[in-house]
Amino acid sequence: MDFIFNPYAITLIFCSTITIFFSARLLGRKGEAVRWFGFMLLSNALWSMAYGFELASQNLEQIKFLIRVEYVGITTLPLYWFLFCLQLSGKECWYKKKRNIAVLIVVTVLTNVMVWTNDYHHLHYKSLTLDTSGDFPMVHIVRGVWYQLFTLYFYLMLAMGSYLLLMRMRKSDQVYRKQNFTILFAALIPWLSNLAYLLGFRPLKNLDLTPFAFIVTLILTGLAIYRFRLFDILPVAREKVLDLIQDSYLVIDGKNRVLDYNQSFKKYLVDYQGKKLIGMEMQTLFPEQDGLMNFLKNHQSGKTELTIKTSMGFYELEAEVMHLNENQLNNEVTVIKLQDLTNLKQEALKSKLQTEELGKLNQLKDKIFSIIAHDVRGPLVNLSEVLKMVSNDTISLEEIKQIAPILGKDILYTTDLLENILHWSRSQLKGYGINKVVFDLRNMILNEVNYHLPSATSKHIHIIHDVFPGLMVYADMIMIQIVVRNLLNNAIKFCSEGCEIHITAVYKPEGMIMLCIADNGIGISKPALEKLFTGLNNSTRGTMNEKGTGLGLQVCKDFMERNNGQIWAESEEGKGASFYLTLPIGFKV
């Protein structure tokens, strides 16, 4: 390498060395904006240092090589400047898209390729010649087509970055305005110098003063870092903060038109996606919200609740209206904060339903204990006393025959009652499983009819079943058996002598079978029918004074729901009752 150093070359090399020091300091600090600025200084240092050595060079080939090195810094400088401005203004999402950053990188790489291979195509420089007419040799450049295109790209990046900073300055606090102004002013000095060079305003014929202008930029940046603590306090983009807030914010003017909103607000307006919300009237966005509209109409501050229906579902919201009058702002403005209460209300409703269910279970528990204490204990005590009398020979055979039917009815009642209690209690245990199987509904009904035939015969009641063979259902067989047993038992209990009980089954839509157990007995009153499956109805004695507890139908309802079925009743007092069950269809394997 052949160098003869002059004041211009020494100044550039010295200042670029200091720039590298500042760059290293900034690159070691946290924050994307700081690092992009550090890279920008590093590109400038590379450009200035290579240009300093170019001004000290004595032959054209050495100058050409140094120009190629310079362009590594020249091409990356506008790129880092633009990325720095994007980050500082809160628009970094733009360059995080691979397609966008790829376009910028392609221009940088392609320009370097054009410079390094210029001798083969002369698209960047038409010619490079050595001018020795001055105090030291300098290169004379005739610009090519690609040089013009890259210059346009260079200043376009400068302009866009400066525009972003200016827009940020308009909205920022005073301390951030000083930061932005310092950066903008310091950056414009070398750009103006470079523009003067391109337009031909040069104190020395071929000397580019742009790297020298960066000396002033370096001084201003150093003062800003030392005096104004530049990069110690960086602005946070307002949009990013508001969009991170889960609650929705909406700003409207005095005519109830939208002025501004955050990202969270848009989820309640899915039907307006892709439409421009700024300028829309509140009445259009929130129709039939009289409470909110009254607040806005009367210019009042306060809270009200909204229910919004969208294509995505319902939202329960609390709207806090904050009206700012003319004494506070130049224009009348209202800020509305929307807080989503959907989950809270759903949880509150769920808690209320659980409380009500728990209350019903407690009532049922108390009822069961009362039944056990009275209805179960009574027949067992009676049986125990009779057995004692038989054992002590204090009762005759004739007397035993007289009380035997009464004891039999009491024991049968107690057995059915205990069976209901035990099965229901087992079903309420945590972890108790339902053993669903496919079974023949007709066979199960025949077994239950045979089980109840003695009690039906004693009252001269006819049980007529019309269920086709091979009618398969999918459910827990024991549970359904208990349901049918309870319904047949009730039908016999509330039928008079000579009545009939009809059992039928038909196919229903959506893969269900409907089973009907109907009688022409005494029927059920309307008030009792409404409380039939709630557990709140009182037990009613049958036509022959048969006892009941009111527990069986609640067990039936619980078991049917557990098997994806339903149970309901229709009745008219004095004309009998019909109980309907729906069960999923099963397929014979």
Coordinates of C-alpha atoms in Angstrom, one line a residue:
M1 CA 0.0 0.0 0.0
D2 CA 1.3 3.5 -1.0
F3 CA 0.1 6.2 1.4
I4 CA 1.1 9.9 1.9
F5 CA -1.1 11.2 4.7
N6 CA -2.5 14.7 4.5
P7 CA -4.6 16.7 7.0
Y8 CA -7.9 15.6 5.4
A9 CA -7.0 11.9 5.6
I10 CA -5.6 12.1 9.2
T11 CA -8.7 14.0 10.4
L12 CA -11.1 11.3 8.9
I13 CA -9.1 8.4 10.3
F14 CA -8.9 9.9 13.7
C15 CA -12.6 10.7 13.9
S16 CA -13.6 7.3 12.5
T17 CA -11.5 5.7 15.3
I18 CA -13.5 7.7 17.9
T19 CA -16.7 6.8 16.1
I20 CA -15.8 3.1 16.5
F21 CA -15.4 3.7 20.3
F22 CA -18.9 5.3 20.5
S23 CA -20.3 2.5 18.4
A24 CA -18.9 -0.2 20.7
R25 CA -20.4 1.6 23.7
L26 CA -23.9 1.7 22.2
L27 CA -23.8 -1.9 20.9
G28 CA -23.1 -3.1 24.4
R29 CA -26.3 -1.5 25.8
K30 CA -29.8 -2.8 25.9
G31 CA -32.5 -1.8 23.5
E32 CA -33.1 -2.3 19.8
A33 CA -33.1 1.4 19.0
V34 CA -29.7 1.9 20.7
R35 CA -28.2 -1.0 18.8
W36 CA -29.4 0.2 15.4
F37 CA -27.9 3.6 16.1
G38 CA -24.6 1.8 17.1
F39 CA -24.6 -0.1 13.8
M40 CA -25.2 3.2 12.0
L41 CA -22.2 4.7 13.6
L42 CA -20.1 1.6 12.8
S43 CA -21.1 2.0 9.1
N44 CA -20.2 5.6 9.2
A45 CA -16.8 4.8 10.8
L46 CA -16.0 2.2 8.0
W47 CA -17.0 4.7 5.3
S48 CA -14.9 7.6 6.9
M49 CA -11.8 5.5 7.6
A50 CA -11.7 3.9 4.1
Y51 CA -12.2 7.4 2.6
G52 CA -9.4 8.7 4.8
F53 CA -7.0 6.1 3.4
E54 CA -8.4 6.8 -0.1
L55 CA -7.3 10.5 0.2
A56 CA -3.8 9.3 1.3
S57 CA -3.5 6.9 -1.6
Q58 CA -1.2 7.5 -4.6
N59 CA -2.4 5.1 -7.3
L60 CA -5.8 4.4 -9.0
E61 CA -5.9 0.6 -8.2
Q62 CA -5.5 1.2 -4.5
I63 CA -8.2 3.9 -4.6
K64 CA -10.6 1.5 -6.4
F65 CA -10.1 -1.1 -3.7
L66 CA -10.8 1.4 -0.9
I67 CA -13.9 2.7 -2.7
R68 CA -15.2 -0.9 -2.6
V69 CA -14.6 -1.1 1.1
E70 CA -16.3 2.3 1.6
Y71 CA -19.4 1.0 0.0
V72 CA -19.9 -1.6 2.7
G73 CA -20.5 1.3 5.0
I74 CA -22.2 3.6 2.5
T75 CA -24.9 0.9 1.6
T76 CA -25.6 -0.2 5.2
L77 CA -25.8 3.4 6.6
P78 CA -29.2 4.3 5.2
L79 CA -30.5 0.8 6.0
Y80 CA -29.5 1.2 9.7
W81 CA -30.9 4.7 9.8
F82 CA -34.3 3.6 8.6
L83 CA -34.4 0.6 11.0
F84 CA -33.4 2.9 13.8
C85 CA -36.2 5.4 13.0
L86 CA -38.8 2.6 12.8
Q87 CA -37.8 1.3 16.2
L88 CA -37.8 4.7 17.8
S89 CA -41.2 5.5 16.4
G90 CA -42.7 2.2 17.5
K91 CA -43.1 0.8 13.9
E92 CA -40.7 -2.1 14.3
C93 CA -43.4 -4.5 13.3
W94 CA -42.7 -3.4 9.7
Y95 CA -39.2 -4.7 9.5
K96 CA -40.0 -7.9 11.4
K97 CA -41.9 -9.0 8.3
K98 CA -39.3 -11.1 6.3
R99 CA -40.5 -9.8 2.9
N100 CA -39.9 -6.1 3.9
I101 CA -36.5 -6.6 5.4
A102 CA -35.5 -8.8 2.5
V103 CA -36.1 -6.0 0.0
L104 CA -33.9 -3.6 1.9
I105 CA -31.1 -6.2 2.3
V106 CA -31.3 -7.1 -1.4
V107 CA -30.6 -3.4 -2.4
T108 CA -27.6 -3.3 -0.1
V109 CA -26.1 -6.5 -1.3
L110 CA -26.8 -5.8 -5.0
T111 CA -25.2 -2.4 -4.8
N112 CA -22.0 -3.9 -3.2
V113 CA -21.9 -6.5 -6.0
M114 CA -22.3 -3.8 -8.6
V115 CA -19.4 -1.8 -7.1
W116 CA -17.1 -4.7 -6.7
T117 CA -17.7 -5.9 -10.3
N118 CA -17.9 -2.4 -11.9
D119 CA -14.9 -3.1 -14.2
Y120 CA -17.0 -5.7 -16.0
H121 CA -20.1 -3.6 -16.7
H122 CA -19.5 0.0 -15.7
L123 CA -23.1 0.4 -14.5
H124 CA -22.2 2.0 -11.2
Y125 CA -19.3 4.1 -12.4
K126 CA -18.9 4.9 -16.1
S127 CA -15.3 5.8 -15.4
L128 CA -12.8 6.3 -12.5
T129 CA -9.7 8.4 -13.3
L130 CA -6.9 9.8 -11.1
D131 CA -6.8 13.6 -10.9
T132 CA -3.4 14.9 -9.8
S133 CA -4.0 18.6 -10.4
G134 CA -4.6 19.3 -6.7
D135 CA -2.4 19.2 -3.6
F136 CA -2.9 15.4 -3.5
P137 CA -4.2 12.8 -5.9
M138 CA -8.1 12.3 -5.9
V139 CA -10.3 10.2 -8.0
H140 CA -12.6 11.8 -10.6
I141 CA -15.9 9.9 -10.9
V142 CA -18.3 9.7 -13.8
R143 CA -21.6 8.3 -12.3
G144 CA -23.4 5.5 -14.0
V145 CA -27.1 4.3 -14.0
W146 CA -26.9 2.2 -10.9
Y147 CA -25.2 5.1 -9.0
Q148 CA -28.2 7.2 -9.8
L149 CA -30.7 4.5 -8.6
F150 CA -28.8 3.9 -5.4
T151 CA -28.7 7.6 -4.7
L152 CA -32.5 7.8 -5.1
Y153 CA -32.8 4.8 -2.7
F154 CA -30.3 6.5 -0.3
Y155 CA -32.3 9.7 0.0
L156 CA -35.7 7.9 0.1
M157 CA -34.6 6.0 3.1
L158 CA -33.4 9.2 4.7
A159 CA -36.7 11.0 4.0
M160 CA -38.8 8.1 5.3
G161 CA -36.8 7.9 8.5
S162 CA -36.9 11.6 9.1
Y163 CA -40.7 11.7 8.5
L164 CA -41.2 9.0 11.2
L165 CA -39.1 11.0 13.6
L166 CA -41.1 14.2 12.8
M167 CA -44.4 12.4 13.4
R168 CA -43.1 11.1 16.7
M169 CA -42.0 14.6 17.7
R170 CA -45.5 15.9 17.3
K171 CA -47.0 13.4 19.8
S172 CA -44.1 13.1 22.2
D173 CA -43.3 14.7 25.5
Q174 CA -40.8 17.6 25.8
V175 CA -37.9 15.4 26.9
Y176 CA -38.5 13.1 23.9
R177 CA -38.8 16.0 21.5
K178 CA -35.3 17.1 22.5
Q179 CA -34.0 13.6 21.8
N180 CA -35.7 13.4 18.4
F181 CA -34.6 16.9 17.4
T182 CA -31.0 16.2 18.4
I183 CA -30.9 13.0 16.4
L184 CA -32.7 14.6 13.4
F185 CA -30.5 17.7 13.3
A186 CA -27.3 15.7 13.7
A187 CA -28.3 13.2 11.0
L188 CA -29.3 15.9 8.5
I189 CA -25.8 17.6 8.5
P190 CA -24.0 14.8 6.5
W191 CA -27.0 14.3 4.3
L192 CA -27.0 18.0 3.3
S193 CA -23.3 17.8 2.7
N194 CA -23.7 14.8 0.5
L195 CA -26.4 16.5 -1.5
A196 CA -24.2 19.5 -2.0
Y197 CA -21.4 17.2 -3.3
L198 CA -23.8 15.5 -5.8
L199 CA -25.1 18.9 -7.0
G200 CA -21.5 20.1 -7.6
F201 CA -21.0 22.5 -4.7
R202 CA -17.5 21.5 -3.7
P203 CA -14.7 23.6 -2.1
L204 CA -12.2 21.2 -3.5
K205 CA -12.8 19.8 -7.0
N206 CA -13.2 16.1 -6.2
L207 CA -13.3 16.1 -2.4
D208 CA -16.5 14.5 -0.9
L209 CA -17.2 16.4 2.4
T210 CA -19.9 14.0 3.6
P211 CA -17.5 12.0 5.8
F212 CA -16.2 15.3 7.3
A213 CA -19.8 16.3 8.0
F214 CA -20.1 13.2 10.1
I215 CA -17.4 14.8 12.4
V216 CA -20.0 17.4 13.4
T217 CA -22.6 14.6 13.8
L218 CA -20.2 12.7 16.0
I219 CA -19.7 15.8 18.2
L220 CA -23.4 16.5 18.5
T221 CA -24.2 12.9 19.3
G222 CA -21.4 12.8 21.9
L223 CA -22.8 16.0 23.5
A224 CA -26.3 14.5 23.5
I225 CA -25.1 11.3 25.2
Y226 CA -23.2 13.3 27.8
R227 CA -25.4 16.4 28.3
F228 CA -28.9 15.2 27.6
R229 CA -28.4 11.5 28.5
L230 CA -29.5 10.4 25.0
F231 CA -30.8 6.8 25.0
D232 CA -31.0 6.7 28.8
I233 CA -34.7 7.5 28.5
L234 CA -36.3 6.2 25.3
P235 CA -40.0 6.8 24.4
V236 CA -42.5 3.9 24.5
A237 CA -44.9 3.9 21.6
R238 CA -48.3 4.9 22.7
E239 CA -50.0 2.5 20.3
K240 CA -48.0 -0.4 21.8
V241 CA -48.9 0.4 25.3
L242 CA -52.6 0.9 24.5
D243 CA -52.8 -2.3 22.5
L244 CA -51.2 -4.3 25.3
I245 CA -54.0 -3.1 27.7
Q246 CA -56.7 -5.7 27.8
D247 CA -59.5 -3.2 28.6
S248 CA -60.8 -1.4 25.6
Y249 CA -60.6 2.4 25.2
L250 CA -62.6 4.6 22.9
V251 CA -62.3 8.3 22.3
I252 CA -65.3 10.2 20.8
D253 CA -66.0 13.9 20.0
G254 CA -68.8 16.1 20.9
K255 CA -71.0 14.7 18.1
N256 CA -70.4 11.1 19.4
R257 CA -68.1 10.2 16.5
V258 CA -65.1 7.9 17.0
L259 CA -61.8 9.8 17.2
D260 CA -59.5 7.0 18.4
Y261 CA -59.5 3.5 19.9
N262 CA -57.1 0.8 20.9
Q263 CA -56.7 -2.8 19.5
S264 CA -58.8 -4.4 22.2
F265 CA -61.8 -2.4 21.2
K266 CA -62.0 -4.1 17.8
K267 CA -62.8 -7.5 19.2
Y268 CA -66.3 -6.3 20.1
L269 CA -66.9 -5.1 16.5
V270 CA -66.0 -8.2 14.5
D271 CA -68.8 -7.3 12.1
Y272 CA -67.0 -4.1 11.2
Q273 CA -63.6 -5.8 10.5
G274 CA -61.9 -4.1 7.5
K275 CA -64.1 -1.0 7.8
K276 CA -62.9 2.4 8.8
L277 CA -64.1 3.1 12.4
I278 CA -62.7 6.6 12.7
G279 CA -65.6 9.0 12.1
M280 CA -68.3 6.5 12.7
E281 CA -71.2 7.4 15.0
M282 CA -71.7 5.6 18.3
Q283 CA -75.4 5.0 17.5
T284 CA -74.2 3.0 14.5
L285 CA -71.6 1.0 16.4
F286 CA -73.8 0.4 19.5
P287 CA -77.4 0.3 18.5
E288 CA -80.1 -0.3 21.2
Q289 CA -77.7 0.7 24.0
D290 CA -80.0 3.2 25.6
G291 CA -78.0 3.4 28.9
L292 CA -74.8 4.4 27.1
M293 CA -76.5 6.8 24.8
N294 CA -78.2 8.6 27.7
F295 CA -74.8 9.2 29.3
L296 CA -73.4 10.6 26.0
K297 CA -76.5 12.7 25.3
N298 CA -76.5 14.3 28.8
H299 CA -72.7 14.7 28.8
Q300 CA -72.5 12.8 32.1
S301 CA -69.7 10.7 33.5
G302 CA -70.4 7.3 35.1
K303 CA -70.8 3.6 34.6
T304 CA -73.3 1.5 32.7
E305 CA -73.6 -2.1 31.5
L306 CA -73.8 -3.2 27.9
T307 CA -74.7 -6.5 26.3
I308 CA -73.2 -6.8 22.8
K309 CA -74.2 -9.5 20.3
T310 CA -71.7 -10.3 17.5
S311 CA -71.2 -13.1 15.1
M312 CA -68.7 -14.5 17.7
G313 CA -71.1 -14.5 20.6
F314 CA -72.3 -12.3 23.4
Y315 CA -70.2 -9.9 25.5
E316 CA -71.2 -8.5 28.9
L317 CA -69.4 -5.2 29.3
E318 CA -69.1 -2.4 31.8
A319 CA -68.7 1.0 30.1
E320 CA -67.1 3.8 32.2
V321 CA -67.8 7.1 30.5
M322 CA -65.4 10.0 31.3
H323 CA -66.6 13.3 29.8
L324 CA -64.0 16.0 29.4
N325 CA -65.5 19.5 29.1
E326 CA -64.3 22.5 27.3
N327 CA -62.4 23.9 30.3
Q328 CA -60.0 21.0 30.0
L329 CA -59.6 20.7 26.3
N330 CA -60.0 22.8 23.3
N331 CA -62.7 20.5 22.0
E332 CA -65.3 18.4 23.8
V333 CA -64.1 14.9 24.1
T334 CA -65.4 11.7 25.8
V335 CA -63.3 8.7 26.8
I336 CA -65.1 5.4 27.2
K337 CA -63.4 2.5 28.9
L338 CA -65.0 -0.9 28.2
Q339 CA -64.3 -3.7 30.7
D340 CA -65.2 -7.3 29.7
L341 CA -67.4 -8.8 32.4
T342 CA -68.5 -11.8 30.4
N343 CA -66.3 -14.4 32.3
L344 CA -67.1 -12.8 35.6
K345 CA -70.8 -12.9 35.0
Q346 CA -70.6 -16.5 33.7
E347 CA -68.7 -17.5 36.8
A348 CA -71.2 -15.6 39.0
L349 CA -74.1 -17.4 37.3
K350 CA -72.3 -20.7 37.6
S351 CA -71.7 -20.1 41.3
K352 CA -75.3 -19.2 41.7
L353 CA -76.5 -22.4 40.0
Q354 CA -74.1 -24.4 42.1
T355 CA -75.4 -22.7 45.2
E356 CA -78.9 -23.5 44.2
E357 CA -78.0 -27.1 43.4
L358 CA -76.2 -27.4 46.7
G359 CA -79.3 -26.1 48.5
K360 CA -81.5 -28.6 46.8
L361 CA -79.1 -31.4 47.7
N362 CA -79.1 -30.3 51.3
Q363 CA -82.9 -30.3 51.3
L364 CA -82.9 -33.7 49.8
K365 CA -80.3 -34.9 52.3
D366 CA -82.5 -33.6 55.2
K367 CA -85.5 -35.3 53.6
I368 CA -83.6 -38.6 53.3
F369 CA -82.5 -38.5 56.9
S370 CA -86.1 -37.7 57.9
I371 CA -87.4 -40.7 55.9
I372 CA -84.8 -43.0 57.4
A373 CA -85.6 -41.8 60.9
H374 CA -89.3 -42.3 60.4
D375 CA -90.5 -44.2 57.4
V376 CA -87.7 -46.8 57.4
R377 CA -87.5 -47.2 61.2
G378 CA -91.3 -47.6 61.7
P379 CA -91.9 -50.8 59.6
L380 CA -88.7 -52.3 60.9
V381 CA -89.7 -51.7 64.5
N382 CA -93.2 -53.1 63.8
L383 CA -91.6 -56.2 62.3
S384 CA -89.2 -56.6 65.2
E385 CA -92.1 -56.4 67.7
V386 CA -94.2 -59.0 65.8
L387 CA -91.2 -61.3 65.8
K388 CA -90.7 -60.9 69.5
M389 CA -94.4 -61.7 70.1
V390 CA -94.1 -64.8 67.9
S391 CA -91.0 -65.8 69.9
N392 CA -92.7 -65.3 73.2
D393 CA -95.9 -67.0 72.0
T394 CA -97.9 -63.9 72.8
I395 CA -99.7 -63.8 69.4
S396 CA -101.9 -66.4 67.8
L397 CA -101.6 -67.7 64.3
E398 CA -104.9 -66.1 63.4
E399 CA -103.6 -62.7 64.5
I400 CA -100.4 -63.2 62.5
K401 CA -102.5 -63.9 59.4
Q402 CA -104.4 -60.7 60.0
I403 CA -101.4 -58.4 60.3
A404 CA -99.2 -60.3 57.7
P405 CA -100.6 -58.3 54.6
I406 CA -99.9 -55.0 56.4
L407 CA -96.4 -56.1 57.3
G408 CA -95.8 -57.3 53.8
K409 CA -96.8 -53.9 52.3
D410 CA -94.6 -52.1 54.9
I411 CA -91.6 -54.3 54.1
L412 CA -92.1 -53.9 50.3
Y413 CA -92.4 -50.1 50.7
T414 CA -89.2 -50.1 52.9
T415 CA -87.4 -52.3 50.3
D416 CA -88.2 -50.0 47.4
L417 CA -87.4 -46.9 49.4
L418 CA -84.0 -48.3 50.5
E419 CA -83.2 -49.3 46.9
N420 CA -83.9 -45.7 45.7
I421 CA -81.8 -44.2 48.5
L422 CA -78.9 -46.6 48.0
H423 CA -78.7 -46.2 44.2
W424 CA -79.1 -42.4 44.3
S425 CA -76.5 -42.1 47.0
R426 CA -74.0 -44.3 45.0
S427 CA -74.6 -42.1 41.9
Q428 CA -73.7 -38.9 43.9
L429 CA -70.3 -40.3 45.1
K430 CA -67.3 -38.7 43.4
G431 CA -65.8 -41.1 40.9
Y432 CA -68.9 -43.2 40.5
G433 CA -69.1 -44.3 36.9
I434 CA -72.0 -45.0 34.7
N435 CA -71.9 -48.4 33.0
K436 CA -73.6 -47.8 29.7
V437 CA -74.4 -50.8 27.6
V438 CA -76.7 -51.8 24.7
F439 CA -79.7 -53.7 26.0
D440 CA -83.1 -54.9 24.8
L441 CA -85.7 -52.4 26.2
R442 CA -88.6 -54.9 25.8
N443 CA -86.9 -57.6 27.9
M444 CA -86.1 -55.1 30.7
I445 CA -89.8 -53.9 30.7
L446 CA -91.1 -57.5 30.8
N447 CA -89.0 -58.2 33.9
E448 CA -90.4 -55.1 35.6
V449 CA -94.0 -55.9 34.7
N450 CA -93.5 -59.4 36.2
Y451 CA -92.0 -57.8 39.3
H452 CA -95.1 -55.6 39.8
L453 CA -97.7 -58.1 38.7
P454 CA -98.6 -59.3 42.2
S455 CA -99.3 -55.7 43.5
A456 CA -101.2 -54.9 40.3
T457 CA -103.3 -58.1 40.5
S458 CA -104.2 -57.3 44.1
K459 CA -105.8 -54.1 42.9
H460 CA -107.3 -55.7 39.7
I461 CA -105.1 -53.4 37.5
H462 CA -104.2 -54.5 33.9
I463 CA -100.7 -53.8 32.6
I464 CA -100.6 -53.7 28.8
H465 CA -97.2 -53.5 27.2
D466 CA -96.7 -52.8 23.5
V467 CA -92.9 -52.6 23.0
F468 CA -91.5 -54.4 19.9
P469 CA -88.8 -57.0 20.3
G470 CA -85.3 -56.0 19.4
L471 CA -85.7 -52.4 20.5
M472 CA -82.2 -51.6 21.6
V473 CA -81.2 -48.6 23.8
Y474 CA -77.8 -47.4 25.0
A475 CA -77.8 -46.5 28.7
D476 CA -77.0 -47.8 32.2
M477 CA -79.4 -50.7 32.5
I478 CA -79.7 -50.7 36.3
M479 CA -80.5 -46.9 36.3
I480 CA -83.2 -47.2 33.6
Q481 CA -84.6 -50.3 35.4
I482 CA -84.9 -48.2 38.6
V483 CA -86.6 -45.4 36.7
V484 CA -89.2 -47.8 35.1
R485 CA -89.7 -49.6 38.4
N486 CA -90.5 -46.2 40.1
L487 CA -92.9 -45.2 37.4
L488 CA -94.8 -48.5 37.4
N489 CA -94.9 -48.5 41.2
N490 CA -96.5 -44.9 41.1
A491 CA -98.9 -45.9 38.3
I492 CA -100.2 -48.9 40.4
K493 CA -100.2 -46.7 43.5
F494 CA -102.5 -44.0 42.0
C495 CA -104.8 -46.4 40.0
S496 CA -108.1 -47.6 41.3
E497 CA -109.4 -51.1 40.9
G498 CA -110.0 -52.0 37.2
C499 CA -107.7 -49.3 35.8
E500 CA -105.2 -50.0 33.0
I501 CA -101.5 -49.1 32.5
H502 CA -100.2 -48.9 29.0
I503 CA -96.5 -49.1 28.1
T504 CA -95.5 -48.1 24.6
A505 CA -92.2 -47.2 22.8
V506 CA -91.6 -45.4 19.5
Y507 CA -88.7 -44.2 17.5
K508 CA -88.0 -40.4 17.6
P509 CA -85.8 -38.2 15.4
E510 CA -82.1 -37.6 16.3
G511 CA -81.5 -41.2 17.3
M512 CA -83.8 -41.4 20.3
I513 CA -86.5 -43.8 21.6
M514 CA -89.5 -42.5 23.5
L515 CA -91.0 -44.8 26.2
C516 CA -94.4 -43.9 27.6
I517 CA -96.0 -45.3 30.8
A518 CA -99.6 -44.1 30.9
D519 CA -102.5 -44.9 33.3
N520 CA -106.1 -43.8 33.7
G521 CA -105.9 -43.4 37.4
I522 CA -106.6 -40.3 39.6
G523 CA -104.1 -38.1 37.8
I524 CA -102.0 -35.2 39.2
S525 CA -103.1 -31.7 40.0
K526 CA -101.4 -28.8 38.1
P527 CA -99.5 -27.4 41.1
A528 CA -98.2 -30.8 42.0
L529 CA -97.3 -31.4 38.3
E530 CA -95.1 -28.3 38.3
K531 CA -93.1 -29.5 41.3
L532 CA -93.0 -33.1 40.3
F533 CA -89.3 -33.5 39.6
T534 CA -88.0 -30.8 41.9
G535 CA -88.1 -32.7 45.2
L536 CA -90.3 -30.0 46.7
N537 CA -93.5 -31.8 46.3
N538 CA -95.0 -33.6 49.3
S539 CA -95.7 -37.3 49.3
T540 CA -99.2 -38.3 48.5
R541 CA -100.9 -41.6 49.6
G542 CA -102.3 -43.9 46.9
T543 CA -105.8 -45.0 46.2
M544 CA -105.5 -47.8 48.9
N545 CA -103.6 -45.6 51.4
E546 CA -100.2 -46.7 50.0
K547 CA -97.3 -44.5 51.4
G548 CA -94.8 -42.5 49.3
T549 CA -91.8 -40.3 49.9
G550 CA -91.5 -38.0 46.8
L551 CA -87.9 -39.1 46.5
G552 CA -88.4 -41.6 43.6
L553 CA -89.2 -39.1 40.8
Q554 CA -86.1 -36.9 41.7
V555 CA -84.0 -40.0 41.4
C556 CA -85.6 -40.8 38.1
K557 CA -84.8 -37.3 36.8
D558 CA -81.2 -37.5 37.9
F559 CA -80.7 -41.0 36.3
M560 CA -82.2 -39.9 33.0
E561 CA -80.0 -36.9 32.7
R562 CA -76.9 -39.0 33.4
N563 CA -77.9 -41.2 30.5
N564 CA -78.4 -38.3 28.0
G565 CA -82.1 -38.7 28.2
Q566 CA -85.1 -36.8 29.4
I567 CA -88.2 -37.4 31.6
W568 CA -91.4 -35.4 31.8
A569 CA -95.1 -35.9 32.6
E570 CA -98.5 -34.9 31.3
S571 CA -101.6 -35.3 33.4
E572 CA -105.1 -34.0 34.0
E573 CA -106.6 -34.5 37.4
G574 CA -109.2 -37.3 37.4
K575 CA -108.1 -38.6 34.0
G576 CA -104.8 -40.3 34.7
A577 CA -101.1 -39.4 34.0
S578 CA -98.5 -40.2 31.3
F579 CA -94.8 -40.3 31.9
Y580 CA -92.4 -40.0 29.0
L581 CA -88.8 -41.1 28.8
T582 CA -86.3 -40.6 25.9
L583 CA -83.2 -42.8 25.6
P584 CA -80.4 -43.0 23.0
I585 CA -80.8 -45.7 20.4
G586 CA -78.4 -48.6 20.7
F587 CA -77.4 -51.1 18.0
K588 CA -77.5 -54.8 18.5
V589 CA -73.9 -56.2 18.3

